[in-house]
Amino acid sequence: MAGWTQQRFGNCRHHSRSVYRDDPLRSRTPLEAAASFEAEGVTAVVHTWSGPVRAGLHPATGGDGSDACSGDMLLQALLACAGVTMRSVATAMGIDIVDAELHATGMFDARGTLGVSRDVPIGVQEISVVAELHTDADDATLAKLGELTERYCVVGQSLAQMPKIVIRKRAVL
Protein backbone atom coordinates (compact mmCIF):
# COMPACT_ATOMS: atom_id res chain seq x y z
CA MET A 1 0.00 0.00 0.00
CA ALA A 2 1.61 3.21 -1.16
CA GLY A 3 2.54 5.29 1.85
CA TRP A 4 1.41 2.59 4.28
CA THR A 5 4.15 1.06 6.36
CA GLN A 6 3.62 -1.72 8.84
CA GLN A 7 4.25 0.78 11.65
CA ARG A 8 1.83 3.42 10.30
CA PHE A 9 -0.85 0.77 9.70
CA GLY A 10 -0.27 -0.66 13.19
CA ASN A 11 -0.57 2.79 14.78
CA CYS A 12 -3.89 3.44 13.00
CA ARG A 13 -5.25 0.02 13.98
CA HIS A 14 -4.10 0.44 17.57
CA HIS A 15 -5.83 3.84 17.85
CA SER A 16 -9.09 2.52 16.35
CA ARG A 17 -9.07 -0.59 18.51
CA SER A 18 -8.49 1.50 21.65
CA VAL A 19 -11.35 3.86 20.78
CA TYR A 20 -13.72 0.95 20.11
CA ARG A 21 -12.75 -0.87 23.31
CA ASP A 22 -13.43 2.30 25.32
CA ASP A 23 -16.68 3.13 23.51
CA PRO A 24 -18.14 0.04 21.76
CA LEU A 25 -21.07 2.03 20.32
CA ARG A 26 -18.61 4.00 18.14
CA SER A 27 -17.65 0.77 16.38
CA ARG A 28 -21.15 0.34 14.88
CA THR A 29 -20.61 1.53 11.31
CA PRO A 30 -23.62 2.09 9.04
CA LEU A 31 -23.42 1.00 5.42
CA GLU A 32 -26.03 1.64 2.77
CA ALA A 33 -26.79 1.24 -0.88
CA ALA A 34 -29.57 2.69 -3.02
CA ALA A 35 -31.32 1.53 -6.17
CA SER A 36 -34.35 2.53 -8.20
CA PHE A 37 -36.56 1.27 -11.00
CA GLU A 38 -35.77 4.30 -13.16
CA ALA A 39 -34.79 2.22 -16.21
CA GLU A 40 -37.12 0.20 -18.42
CA GLY A 41 -37.40 -3.57 -18.29
CA VAL A 42 -36.71 -6.00 -15.49
CA THR A 43 -33.84 -3.93 -14.12
CA ALA A 44 -32.73 -2.01 -11.05
CA VAL A 45 -30.35 0.93 -11.25
CA VAL A 46 -27.89 0.68 -8.38
CA HIS A 47 -26.21 3.91 -7.39
CA THR A 48 -22.59 2.91 -6.83
CA TRP A 49 -19.55 4.82 -5.71
CA SER A 50 -18.42 5.16 -9.34
CA GLY A 51 -21.84 5.94 -10.82
CA PRO A 52 -25.12 4.25 -11.65
CA VAL A 53 -25.09 0.60 -12.74
CA ARG A 54 -28.12 -0.97 -14.39
CA ALA A 55 -28.54 -4.53 -13.18
CA GLY A 56 -30.79 -6.95 -14.96
CA LEU A 57 -31.48 -10.58 -15.60
CA HIS A 58 -28.60 -12.93 -16.29
CA PRO A 59 -28.83 -14.55 -19.75
CA ALA A 60 -29.50 -17.89 -18.02
CA THR A 61 -32.72 -16.44 -16.59
CA GLY A 62 -33.96 -14.52 -19.64
CA GLY A 63 -31.66 -11.50 -19.86
CA ASP A 64 -29.83 -10.47 -22.99
CA GLY A 65 -26.46 -9.83 -21.32
CA SER A 66 -26.60 -6.04 -21.75
CA ASP A 67 -27.10 -5.38 -18.03
CA ALA A 68 -24.85 -6.06 -15.07
CA CYS A 69 -25.56 -9.32 -13.29
CA SER A 70 -26.13 -8.99 -9.55
CA GLY A 71 -24.35 -12.34 -9.04
CA ASP A 72 -21.25 -10.94 -10.73
CA MET A 73 -21.63 -7.76 -8.66
CA LEU A 74 -21.75 -9.92 -5.51
CA LEU A 75 -18.46 -11.57 -6.49
CA GLN A 76 -16.97 -8.15 -7.27
CA ALA A 77 -17.95 -6.88 -3.81
CA LEU A 78 -16.44 -10.02 -2.29
CA LEU A 79 -13.19 -9.47 -4.21
CA ALA A 80 -13.03 -5.82 -3.17
CA CYS A 81 -13.46 -6.74 0.49
CA ALA A 82 -11.18 -9.78 0.38
CA GLY A 83 -8.50 -7.79 -1.43
CA VAL A 84 -8.55 -4.87 1.02
CA THR A 85 -8.72 -7.26 3.97
CA MET A 86 -5.83 -9.32 2.60
CA ARG A 87 -3.67 -6.23 2.09
CA SER A 88 -4.50 -5.02 5.58
CA VAL A 89 -3.64 -8.37 7.16
CA ALA A 90 -0.49 -8.71 5.04
CA THR A 91 0.64 -5.24 6.12
CA ALA A 92 -0.02 -6.04 9.77
CA MET A 93 1.91 -9.32 9.42
CA GLY A 94 4.81 -7.62 7.63
CA ILE A 95 4.32 -9.61 4.42
CA ASP A 96 5.71 -7.87 1.35
CA ILE A 97 3.41 -8.45 -1.62
CA VAL A 98 4.89 -7.12 -4.87
CA ASP A 99 1.80 -7.83 -6.97
CA ALA A 100 -1.43 -9.82 -6.80
CA GLU A 101 -4.21 -11.15 -9.01
CA LEU A 102 -7.49 -12.09 -7.34
CA HIS A 103 -10.31 -14.02 -8.97
CA ALA A 104 -13.70 -15.02 -7.58
CA THR A 105 -15.89 -17.71 -9.05
CA GLY A 106 -19.27 -19.09 -8.19
CA MET A 107 -22.11 -21.05 -9.72
CA PHE A 108 -25.86 -20.71 -9.62
CA ASP A 109 -28.48 -23.09 -10.91
CA ALA A 110 -31.09 -21.12 -12.87
CA ARG A 111 -33.72 -23.78 -12.07
CA GLY A 112 -33.80 -22.55 -8.47
CA THR A 113 -34.35 -18.85 -9.15
CA LEU A 114 -36.81 -19.57 -11.97
CA GLY A 115 -38.87 -21.83 -9.73
CA VAL A 116 -38.41 -24.84 -11.98
CA SER A 117 -37.44 -27.05 -9.04
CA ARG A 118 -37.84 -26.52 -5.31
CA ASP A 119 -35.09 -29.10 -4.77
CA VAL A 120 -32.45 -26.83 -6.31
CA PRO A 121 -30.81 -24.23 -4.06
CA ILE A 122 -31.34 -20.57 -4.89
CA GLY A 123 -28.26 -18.42 -4.74
CA VAL A 124 -24.63 -18.41 -5.72
CA GLN A 125 -23.00 -21.65 -4.61
CA GLU A 126 -19.44 -22.96 -4.65
CA ILE A 127 -17.97 -19.48 -4.18
CA SER A 128 -14.20 -19.34 -4.07
CA VAL A 129 -11.60 -16.61 -4.08
CA VAL A 130 -8.15 -17.38 -5.43
CA ALA A 131 -5.31 -14.96 -4.79
CA GLU A 132 -2.08 -15.38 -6.72
CA LEU A 133 0.57 -13.36 -4.91
CA HIS A 134 4.04 -12.33 -5.99
CA THR A 135 5.75 -12.60 -2.61
CA ASP A 136 8.65 -14.25 -0.82
CA ALA A 137 6.41 -15.36 2.07
CA ASP A 138 6.55 -19.07 2.91
CA ASP A 139 3.59 -21.48 2.66
CA ALA A 140 2.80 -21.37 6.39
CA THR A 141 2.66 -17.57 6.34
CA LEU A 142 0.43 -17.59 3.26
CA ALA A 143 -1.89 -20.13 4.91
CA LYS A 144 -2.18 -17.84 7.95
CA LEU A 145 -2.83 -14.87 5.63
CA GLY A 146 -5.66 -16.82 3.99
CA GLU A 147 -7.13 -17.87 7.34
CA LEU A 148 -7.13 -14.31 8.70
CA THR A 149 -8.49 -12.88 5.44
CA GLU A 150 -11.44 -15.29 5.64
CA ARG A 151 -11.98 -14.42 9.29
CA TYR A 152 -11.97 -10.63 8.86
CA CYS A 153 -13.54 -10.18 5.40
CA VAL A 154 -16.85 -8.44 6.16
CA VAL A 155 -18.52 -9.34 2.85
CA GLY A 156 -17.40 -12.96 3.05
CA GLN A 157 -18.71 -13.28 6.61
CA SER A 158 -21.97 -11.58 5.55
CA LEU A 159 -22.61 -14.25 2.93
CA ALA A 160 -23.25 -16.71 5.75
CA GLN A 161 -26.40 -14.81 6.78
CA MET A 162 -29.60 -14.26 4.82
CA PRO A 163 -30.47 -10.54 4.81
CA LYS A 164 -33.84 -9.37 6.05
CA ILE A 165 -35.97 -8.06 3.16
CA VAL A 166 -38.69 -5.56 4.05
CA ILE A 167 -41.29 -4.36 1.54
CA ARG A 168 -43.29 -1.23 2.34
CA LYS A 169 -45.97 0.59 0.42
CA ARG A 170 -45.00 4.18 -0.32
CA ALA A 171 -47.58 6.93 -0.60
CA VAL A 172 -48.16 8.06 -4.17
CA LEU A 173 -47.61 11.79 -4.63
Tab-separated table of N, CA and C in Angstrom, residues 19 79 115 139 141 170:
chain	number	residue	atom	x	y	z
A	19	VAL	N	-10.106	3.072	20.768
A	19	VAL	CA	-11.347	3.860	20.784
A	19	VAL	C	-12.550	2.939	20.899
A	79	LEU	N	-14.590	-9.679	-3.863
A	79	LEU	CA	-13.186	-9.466	-4.214
A	79	LEU	C	-12.653	-8.157	-3.656
A	115	GLY	N	-37.798	-21.041	-10.320
A	115	GLY	CA	-38.874	-21.826	-9.728
A	115	GLY	C	-39.174	-23.117	-10.465
A	139	ASP	N	4.927	-20.878	2.732
A	139	ASP	CA	3.594	-21.478	2.655
A	139	ASP	C	2.810	-21.334	3.963
A	141	THR	N	3.070	-18.972	6.204
A	141	THR	CA	2.662	-17.573	6.343
A	141	THR	C	1.486	-17.269	5.424
A	170	ARG	N	-45.316	2.766	-0.407
A	170	ARG	CA	-44.996	4.184	-0.319
A	170	ARG	C	-46.186	4.977	-0.828
